[in-house]
Short mmCIF file of C-alpha atoms in Angstrom, two decimals:
data_model
loop_
_atom_site.label_atom_id
_atom_site.label_comp_id
_atom_site.label_asym_id
_atom_site.label_seq_id
_atom_site.Cartn_x
_atom_site.Cartn_y
_atom_site.Cartn_z
CA MET A 1 -5.56 32.47 5.08
CA ASP A 2 -2.64 33.60 2.92
CA LEU A 3 -2.63 31.64 -0.37
CA THR A 4 1.14 31.04 -0.34
CA LEU A 5 0.98 29.65 3.19
CA ILE A 6 -1.83 27.20 2.42
CA VAL A 7 -0.06 26.04 -0.77
CA VAL A 8 3.13 25.36 1.19
CA LEU A 9 1.10 23.56 3.85
CA VAL A 10 -0.65 21.39 1.25
CA ILE A 11 2.64 20.48 -0.44
CA ALA A 12 4.15 19.49 2.92
CA LEU A 13 1.08 17.39 3.76
CA ALA A 14 1.14 15.77 0.31
CA LEU A 15 4.77 14.78 0.75
CA PHE A 16 3.97 13.30 4.17
CA PHE A 17 1.19 11.29 2.53
CA ASP A 18 3.75 10.13 -0.04
CA PHE A 19 6.00 9.05 2.85
CA THR A 20 3.17 7.05 4.46
CA ASN A 21 2.40 5.55 1.06
CA GLY A 22 6.00 4.32 0.96
CA PHE A 23 6.03 2.49 4.28
CA HIS A 24 2.41 1.38 3.87
CA ASP A 25 3.14 -0.28 0.52
CA THR A 26 6.66 -1.66 1.04
CA ALA A 27 5.03 -5.05 1.58
CA ASN A 28 3.70 -5.11 -1.98
CA ALA A 29 7.18 -5.78 -3.33
CA MET A 30 9.14 -7.23 -0.43
CA ALA A 31 6.79 -9.30 1.75
CA THR A 32 7.24 -12.51 -0.26
CA PRO A 33 11.06 -12.46 -0.70
CA ILE A 34 11.43 -11.68 3.00
CA ALA A 35 9.03 -14.50 3.92
CA THR A 36 10.89 -17.07 1.78
CA GLY A 37 14.35 -15.92 2.86
CA ALA A 38 15.33 -14.74 -0.63
CA MET A 39 16.52 -11.44 0.87
CA ARG A 40 17.29 -10.15 4.32
CA PRO A 41 14.62 -7.71 5.55
CA ARG A 42 16.78 -4.58 5.68
CA VAL A 43 18.43 -5.32 2.34
CA ALA A 44 14.99 -5.85 0.79
CA VAL A 45 13.53 -2.52 1.93
CA ALA A 46 16.71 -0.65 0.93
CA LEU A 47 16.50 -2.12 -2.57
CA ALA A 48 12.79 -1.26 -2.73
CA ALA A 49 13.53 2.34 -1.71
CA VAL A 50 16.11 2.81 -4.49
CA LEU A 51 13.82 1.30 -7.13
CA ASN A 52 10.83 3.37 -5.97
CA LEU A 53 13.03 6.44 -6.40
CA ILE A 54 13.98 5.44 -9.95
CA GLY A 55 10.44 4.39 -10.88
CA ALA A 56 9.00 7.78 -9.98
CA PHE A 57 10.87 9.35 -12.92
CA LEU A 58 9.69 6.90 -15.58
CA SER A 59 6.14 8.16 -16.29
CA THR A 60 3.62 10.88 -15.42
CA GLU A 61 0.44 9.44 -16.98
CA VAL A 62 -1.16 8.58 -13.62
CA ALA A 63 -0.33 12.05 -12.28
CA LYS A 64 -2.25 13.57 -15.20
CA THR A 65 -5.24 11.32 -14.40
CA ILE A 66 -5.44 12.83 -10.91
CA SER A 67 -4.57 16.44 -11.70
CA GLY A 68 -6.78 16.70 -14.76
CA GLY A 69 -9.27 13.84 -14.62
CA ILE A 70 -11.06 12.90 -11.40
CA ILE A 71 -11.50 16.49 -10.18
CA ARG A 72 -13.11 18.85 -12.74
CA GLU A 73 -10.94 21.81 -11.94
CA GLY A 74 -11.89 24.87 -13.98
CA SER A 75 -14.69 23.22 -15.99
CA GLY A 76 -18.30 24.28 -15.55
CA GLY A 77 -17.35 26.92 -13.01
CA VAL A 78 -15.98 24.35 -10.54
CA GLN A 79 -13.21 25.79 -8.39
CA ILE A 80 -11.19 23.42 -6.20
CA THR A 81 -9.24 25.43 -3.65
CA PRO A 82 -5.96 24.41 -1.97
CA VAL A 83 -7.89 24.37 1.33
CA LEU A 84 -10.12 21.55 0.06
CA ILE A 85 -7.09 19.61 -1.20
CA PHE A 86 -5.60 20.03 2.28
CA ALA A 87 -8.76 18.53 3.79
CA GLY A 88 -8.68 15.62 1.34
CA LEU A 89 -5.09 14.83 2.31
CA VAL A 90 -6.06 14.79 5.98
CA GLY A 91 -8.66 12.12 5.21
CA ALA A 92 -6.16 10.03 3.23
CA ILE A 93 -3.40 10.21 5.84
CA VAL A 94 -5.68 9.37 8.77
CA TRP A 95 -7.04 6.24 7.05
CA ASN A 96 -3.55 5.18 5.93
CA MET A 97 -2.28 5.40 9.48
CA VAL A 98 -5.24 3.51 10.97
CA THR A 99 -4.87 0.60 8.54
CA TRP A 100 -1.10 0.53 9.04
CA LEU A 101 -1.58 0.26 12.81
CA TYR A 102 -3.68 -2.88 12.38
CA GLY A 103 -1.40 -4.38 9.73
CA LEU A 104 -4.13 -4.15 7.10
CA PRO A 105 -2.88 -3.83 3.50
CA SER A 106 -5.49 -1.35 2.31
CA SER A 107 -5.16 0.88 -0.72
CA SER A 108 -3.29 4.16 -0.25
CA SER A 109 -4.55 5.15 -3.68
CA HIS A 110 -8.20 4.75 -2.76
CA ALA A 111 -7.61 6.55 0.54
CA LEU A 112 -6.26 9.49 -1.46
CA PHE A 113 -9.12 9.45 -3.95
CA GLY A 114 -11.68 9.10 -1.18
CA GLY A 115 -10.28 12.00 0.82
CA LEU A 116 -10.18 14.29 -2.22
CA ILE A 117 -13.66 13.29 -3.39
CA GLY A 118 -15.18 13.84 0.07
CA ALA A 119 -13.57 17.26 0.48
CA ALA A 120 -14.48 18.33 -3.07
CA ILE A 121 -18.15 17.35 -2.68
CA VAL A 122 -18.42 19.29 0.60
CA GLY A 123 -16.70 22.32 -0.90
CA THR A 124 -18.29 22.60 -4.35
CA GLY A 125 -20.90 19.85 -4.75
CA LEU A 126 -21.21 16.66 -6.78
CA GLN A 127 -20.45 18.51 -10.01
CA ALA A 128 -16.81 18.72 -8.88
CA ILE A 129 -16.30 15.00 -9.53
CA ASP A 130 -16.06 13.41 -12.96
CA PHE A 131 -17.73 10.13 -12.03
CA ILE A 132 -17.14 8.66 -15.49
CA VAL A 133 -13.39 9.01 -14.97
CA VAL A 134 -13.70 7.64 -11.42
CA LEU A 135 -15.55 4.59 -12.73
CA ASP A 136 -13.29 4.07 -15.74
CA LYS A 137 -9.89 4.81 -14.17
CA VAL A 138 -10.40 3.82 -10.51
CA ILE A 139 -13.42 1.62 -9.72
CA LEU A 140 -13.30 -0.83 -12.65
CA PRO A 141 -9.52 -1.36 -12.43
CA ALA A 142 -9.92 -1.94 -8.68
CA LEU A 143 -12.45 -4.71 -9.36
CA ILE A 144 -10.68 -6.29 -12.31
CA ALA A 145 -6.97 -5.98 -11.49
CA PRO A 146 -6.78 -8.10 -8.27
CA PHE A 147 -8.77 -10.89 -9.92
CA THR A 148 -6.62 -10.71 -13.06
CA ALA A 149 -3.38 -10.72 -11.07
CA GLY A 150 -4.66 -13.63 -8.96
CA VAL A 151 -5.52 -15.71 -12.03
CA VAL A 152 -2.14 -14.96 -13.62
CA ALA A 153 -0.33 -15.84 -10.36
CA TRP A 154 -2.36 -19.08 -10.06
CA GLY A 155 -1.40 -20.09 -13.60
CA ALA A 156 2.24 -19.06 -13.14
CA THR A 157 2.48 -21.07 -9.91
CA LYS A 158 0.96 -24.14 -11.56
CA LEU A 159 3.39 -23.78 -14.46
CA ALA A 160 6.41 -23.32 -12.18
CA TYR A 161 5.59 -26.45 -10.19
CA TRP A 162 4.87 -28.46 -13.34
CA ILE A 163 8.18 -27.49 -14.98
CA THR A 164 10.10 -28.40 -11.80
CA ARG A 165 8.00 -31.45 -10.88
CA ARG A 166 11.10 -33.66 -10.74
CA TYR A 167 11.99 -31.84 -7.52
CA ASP A 168 8.79 -32.97 -5.78
CA GLY A 169 9.52 -34.29 -2.32
CA ARG A 170 12.84 -32.51 -1.93
CA PRO A 171 12.92 -30.03 1.00
CA ASP A 172 14.51 -27.21 -1.01
CA GLY A 173 14.43 -28.52 -4.55
CA ARG A 174 12.99 -25.25 -5.87
CA GLY A 175 15.29 -22.97 -3.90
CA GLY A 176 16.61 -21.53 -7.16
CA PHE A 177 13.42 -19.49 -7.42
CA ARG A 178 14.78 -17.35 -4.60
CA TYR A 179 17.19 -15.79 -7.09
CA GLY A 180 14.30 -15.17 -9.45
CA GLN A 181 12.45 -13.48 -6.58
CA ILE A 182 15.18 -10.86 -6.31
CA PHE A 183 14.49 -9.86 -9.91
CA SER A 184 10.69 -10.09 -9.73
CA SER A 185 10.40 -8.19 -6.43
CA SER A 186 12.69 -5.50 -7.83
CA LEU A 187 10.36 -5.18 -10.79
CA VAL A 188 7.39 -4.74 -8.43
CA ALA A 189 9.23 -2.04 -6.47
CA LEU A 190 10.10 -0.23 -9.70
CA SER A 191 6.50 -0.42 -10.92
CA HIS A 192 5.26 0.81 -7.52
CA GLY A 193 7.38 3.94 -7.86
CA THR A 194 6.13 4.37 -11.42
CA ASN A 195 2.49 4.18 -10.28
CA ASP A 196 2.16 5.43 -6.71
CA ALA A 197 4.61 8.34 -6.55
CA GLN A 198 2.71 9.89 -9.44
CA LYS A 199 -0.45 10.15 -7.36
CA THR A 200 1.19 12.63 -5.03
CA MET A 201 2.64 14.44 -8.03
CA GLY A 202 -0.92 14.76 -9.30
CA VAL A 203 -2.14 16.18 -5.98
CA ILE A 204 0.60 18.81 -5.83
CA THR A 205 0.02 19.70 -9.48
CA LEU A 206 -3.72 20.03 -8.79
CA THR A 207 -2.88 22.38 -5.89
CA LEU A 208 -0.68 24.56 -8.08
CA ILE A 209 -3.41 24.69 -10.74
CA ALA A 210 -6.06 25.56 -8.14
CA ALA A 211 -3.85 28.36 -6.81
CA GLY A 212 -3.37 29.78 -10.31
CA ILE A 213 0.37 29.03 -10.27
CA GLN A 214 0.18 26.45 -13.06
CA GLU A 215 -1.93 26.15 -16.22
CA PRO A 216 -4.91 23.70 -16.16
CA GLY A 217 -4.22 20.45 -18.01
CA SER A 218 -0.44 20.66 -17.59
CA GLY A 219 1.70 17.89 -16.10
CA PRO A 220 3.89 17.90 -12.97
CA GLN A 221 6.96 20.13 -12.87
CA ILE A 222 10.40 18.57 -12.42
CA TRP A 223 10.81 19.73 -8.80
CA VAL A 224 7.49 18.06 -7.97
CA VAL A 225 8.70 14.79 -9.50
CA VAL A 226 11.99 14.92 -7.56
CA ALA A 227 10.33 15.77 -4.22
CA CYS A 228 7.73 13.00 -4.55
CA ALA A 229 10.36 10.46 -5.59
CA MET A 230 12.46 11.27 -2.52
CA ALA A 231 9.47 11.15 -0.14
CA ILE A 232 8.21 7.74 -1.28
CA ALA A 233 11.76 6.32 -1.26
CA LEU A 234 12.34 7.46 2.34
CA GLY A 235 8.98 6.03 3.40
CA THR A 236 9.78 2.73 1.73
CA TYR A 237 13.14 2.49 3.50
CA SER A 238 11.48 2.98 6.89
CA GLY A 239 9.78 -0.39 6.29
CA GLY A 240 6.11 -1.19 6.79
CA TRP A 241 6.78 -4.25 8.92
CA ARG A 242 3.21 -4.65 10.13
CA ILE A 243 1.84 -5.02 6.62
CA ILE A 244 4.85 -7.07 5.50
CA ARG A 245 3.83 -9.47 8.27
CA THR A 246 0.26 -9.75 6.95
CA LEU A 247 1.21 -10.31 3.30
CA GLY A 248 4.25 -12.46 4.08
CA ARG A 249 2.61 -14.78 6.62
CA GLY A 250 -1.01 -13.80 7.11
CA LEU A 251 -2.56 -14.92 3.80
CA THR A 252 -0.71 -18.15 3.02
CA GLU A 253 2.59 -19.91 3.59
CA ILE A 254 4.74 -18.75 0.69
CA LYS A 255 7.39 -20.89 -0.99
CA PRO A 256 10.01 -19.46 -3.41
CA ALA A 257 8.20 -20.63 -6.56
CA GLN A 258 4.96 -19.05 -5.34
CA GLY A 259 6.71 -15.82 -4.42
CA PHE A 260 8.30 -15.56 -7.85
CA ALA A 261 4.96 -16.18 -9.58
CA ALA A 262 3.10 -13.68 -7.37
CA GLU A 263 5.65 -10.90 -7.83
CA THR A 264 5.91 -11.38 -11.59
CA SER A 265 2.11 -11.20 -11.91
CA THR A 266 1.98 -8.09 -9.72
CA ALA A 267 4.67 -6.28 -11.70
CA ALA A 268 3.11 -7.11 -15.07
CA THR A 269 -0.33 -5.87 -13.97
CA ILE A 270 0.95 -2.63 -12.42
CA LEU A 271 3.26 -1.71 -15.30
CA ALA A 272 0.49 -2.29 -17.83
CA SER A 273 -1.94 -0.13 -15.82
CA SER A 274 0.61 2.68 -15.45
CA HIS A 275 1.13 2.76 -19.21
CA LEU A 276 -2.65 3.06 -19.72
CA GLY A 277 -3.01 5.78 -17.07
CA PHE A 278 -5.05 3.66 -14.64
CA ALA A 279 -4.66 4.85 -11.02
CA LEU A 280 -4.35 1.27 -9.78
CA SER A 281 -3.91 0.10 -6.20
CA THR A 282 -0.65 -1.84 -6.01
CA THR A 283 -1.78 -3.23 -2.66
CA GLN A 284 -4.86 -4.86 -4.16
CA VAL A 285 -2.85 -6.32 -7.04
CA ALA A 286 -0.17 -7.70 -4.71
CA SER A 287 -2.76 -9.23 -2.37
CA GLY A 288 -4.62 -10.82 -5.30
CA SER A 289 -1.36 -12.29 -6.59
CA VAL A 290 -0.48 -13.78 -3.20
CA VAL A 291 -3.92 -15.41 -2.92
CA GLY A 292 -3.63 -16.74 -6.48
CA SER A 293 -0.21 -18.23 -5.80
CA GLY A 294 -1.55 -19.83 -2.62
CA LEU A 295 -4.33 -21.50 -4.58
CA GLY A 296 -1.88 -22.57 -7.27
CA ARG A 297 0.38 -24.70 -5.06
CA ARG A 298 -0.94 -28.15 -4.27
CA GLY A 299 -1.22 -28.69 -0.54
CA SER A 300 -1.16 -24.96 0.19
CA SER A 301 -4.01 -23.21 1.97
CA VAL A 302 -5.28 -19.64 1.96
CA ARG A 303 -6.38 -18.06 5.24
CA TRP A 304 -9.76 -16.88 4.01
CA GLY A 305 -10.48 -15.10 7.29
CA THR A 306 -7.54 -12.79 6.64
CA ALA A 307 -8.44 -12.45 2.96
CA GLY A 308 -12.01 -11.52 3.90
CA ARG A 309 -10.87 -8.84 6.35
CA ILE A 310 -8.52 -7.40 3.75
CA GLY A 311 -11.39 -7.35 1.22
CA LEU A 312 -13.61 -5.58 3.74
CA GLY A 313 -10.85 -3.03 4.28
CA TRP A 314 -10.75 -2.41 0.52
CA LEU A 315 -14.50 -1.76 0.45
CA LEU A 316 -14.32 0.62 3.41
CA THR A 317 -11.23 2.57 2.35
CA LEU A 318 -12.67 4.96 -0.22
CA PRO A 319 -15.90 5.84 1.67
CA SER A 320 -14.12 6.06 5.05
CA ALA A 321 -11.43 8.38 3.72
CA ALA A 322 -14.17 10.37 1.97
CA ILE A 323 -16.04 10.82 5.26
CA VAL A 324 -12.90 12.00 7.06
CA GLY A 325 -12.03 14.26 4.12
CA ALA A 326 -15.55 15.71 4.11
CA ALA A 327 -15.42 16.38 7.86
CA ALA A 328 -12.03 18.05 7.48
CA GLY A 329 -13.44 20.05 4.56
CA LEU A 330 -16.35 21.33 6.64
CA LEU A 331 -13.91 22.55 9.29
CA ALA A 332 -11.53 24.03 6.73
CA ASN A 333 -14.35 26.02 5.11
CA VAL A 334 -14.79 27.93 8.38
CA GLY A 335 -11.53 29.74 7.69
CA PRO A 336 -8.00 29.81 9.12
CA VAL A 337 -9.26 28.60 12.51
CA GLY A 338 -10.84 25.55 10.88
CA VAL A 339 -7.64 24.74 8.98
CA ALA A 340 -5.67 25.05 12.23
CA ILE A 341 -8.10 22.69 14.00
CA ASP A 342 -7.77 20.20 11.13
CA LEU A 343 -4.00 20.35 11.39
CA VAL A 344 -3.93 19.94 15.18
CA LEU A 345 -6.39 17.03 15.13
CA GLY A 346 -4.51 15.34 12.28
CA VAL A 347 -1.16 15.62 14.04
CA ALA A 348 -2.70 14.37 17.29
CA ILE A 349 -4.15 11.29 15.57
CA VAL A 350 -0.86 10.47 13.83
CA VAL A 351 1.13 10.86 17.06
CA TYR A 352 -1.35 8.68 18.96
CA ILE A 353 -1.15 5.95 16.30
CA PHE A 354 2.66 5.96 16.39
CA TRP A 355 2.49 5.74 20.20
CA ARG A 356 0.08 2.80 20.02
CA ALA A 357 2.33 1.09 17.50
CA SER A 358 5.39 1.52 19.73
CA ARG A 359 3.67 -0.47 22.48
CA ASN A 360 3.41 -3.50 20.19
CA ARG A 361 6.39 -3.04 17.92
CA VAL A 362 6.85 -5.08 14.77
CA SER A 363 10.32 -4.84 13.25
CA SER A 364 12.57 -6.57 10.75
CA ALA A 365 13.47 -9.07 13.48
CA ASN A 366 9.96 -10.46 13.96
CA ALA A 367 8.05 -9.45 10.82
CA VAL A 368 7.98 -12.99 9.42
CA ALA A 369 7.61 -14.92 12.68
CA PRO A 370 4.88 -17.60 12.52
CA LEU A 371 1.41 -16.25 13.26
CA PRO A 372 -0.67 -17.67 16.11
CA VAL A 373 -3.60 -19.73 14.89
CA GLN A 374 -5.97 -19.78 17.82
CA GLY A 375 -7.61 -17.14 19.95
CA ARG A 376 -7.27 -14.00 17.84
CA SER A 377 -7.80 -12.64 14.36
CA ASP A 378 -5.15 -13.16 11.72
CA VAL A 379 -4.95 -9.50 10.76
CA ALA A 380 -4.84 -8.31 14.36
CA ALA A 381 -2.12 -10.81 15.14
CA SER A 382 -0.17 -9.83 12.06
CA GLY A 383 0.12 -6.27 13.33
CA LYS A 384 1.50 -7.18 16.75
CA VAL A 385 4.58 -8.80 18.20
CA VAL A 386 4.36 -12.51 18.89
CA LYS A 387 6.20 -13.69 21.97
CA ILE A 388 7.50 -17.23 21.59
CA GLU A 389 8.20 -19.05 24.82
CA LYS A 390 10.98 -21.60 24.91
CA VAL A 391 9.95 -25.06 26.04
CA LYS A 392 12.30 -26.63 28.56
CA PRO A 393 13.63 -30.01 27.40
CA LEU A 394 12.44 -33.00 29.37
CA LYS A 395 15.02 -34.69 31.54
CA ARG A 396 16.02 -38.11 30.34
CA GLN A 397 14.86 -40.71 32.82
CA ARG A 398 16.90 -43.80 33.59
CA PRO A 399 15.06 -47.11 33.32
CA LYS A 400 14.16 -48.60 36.67
CA LYS A 401 15.82 -51.89 37.60
CA GLU A 402 13.41 -54.77 37.78
CA SER A 403 13.27 -56.53 41.11
CA ALA A 404 14.43 -60.13 41.09
#
């Protein structure tokens, strides 16, 4: 296959992944302010889109981790071709779409890493992966960050309720935290753009390096930064209502003080990790913060069934995307016919998932409707429309006259 054609194809696929990353991860910033009524749903996702766009221009450290860290391009004779990067992106996109369909807030970052690792191992062997970097920059942060964010959110929630304890018993005594949520959720959206858009920048940069268009070890070019910023912003604006439903209602009932604490903890963790070059999952951090805030409010409860399913999804994401990426890599290695089969199958899966989603549509109108408690799983319910039947009022009966 012509090198220019495959590079263009990979860039287009990478930008589509960036788009799916946007609507998959909108919930990280905006699920809690939407759930508490701090912002209207459409206003919230529009604000998140703008801040994701701005955040993408603030740093490129994470992009360098991907383009020059996890994959050993050019060292020890390892050659990662654009075809293998194409296969890795197929694995990442397929897993992202599957988890979105079921309203499961899995990690787009780990889906991307898994897809690339699977395709690279199939194409060039285990020596293609720098497992020290994977452990140091991906695995350990994935284990530590959600727990850290949860502990910080728990402490922040406790502190917020202690400071405002004189409002105990009032229905909306802490409603002022809604204004704080606008700031804290904006900070999360900004940090998401700073962290997640860079991952696609890293993939495109890796492709250009593999094709010999760019020098090894160099950072993303300005047009790559602009294109990735636009793609993630558009994806964010489309709204990931299924996952917003899970994080906003599926884990715990969120009050304004909790939402403020959770978002502040999420933003602090993500911004710190971006500065250090850690390719962190914003989804895992946001979920950990929501659970921590749920534990921090007295009388609140965490739906551990939902939390357990989300945790299982985290564990499955990297290996599942790696398996799909490896399968796509095996086909792609056949030649142009294999790449074409990969492309056709990938498009067919995406179209089918969108069709399935349209049959049980979740939108801004019903994203934060109360979840059913009995008869079905929390995560499954969070990804589907809930029909609420109106109960007819009972007719008022006149008292019967007593017989003399």
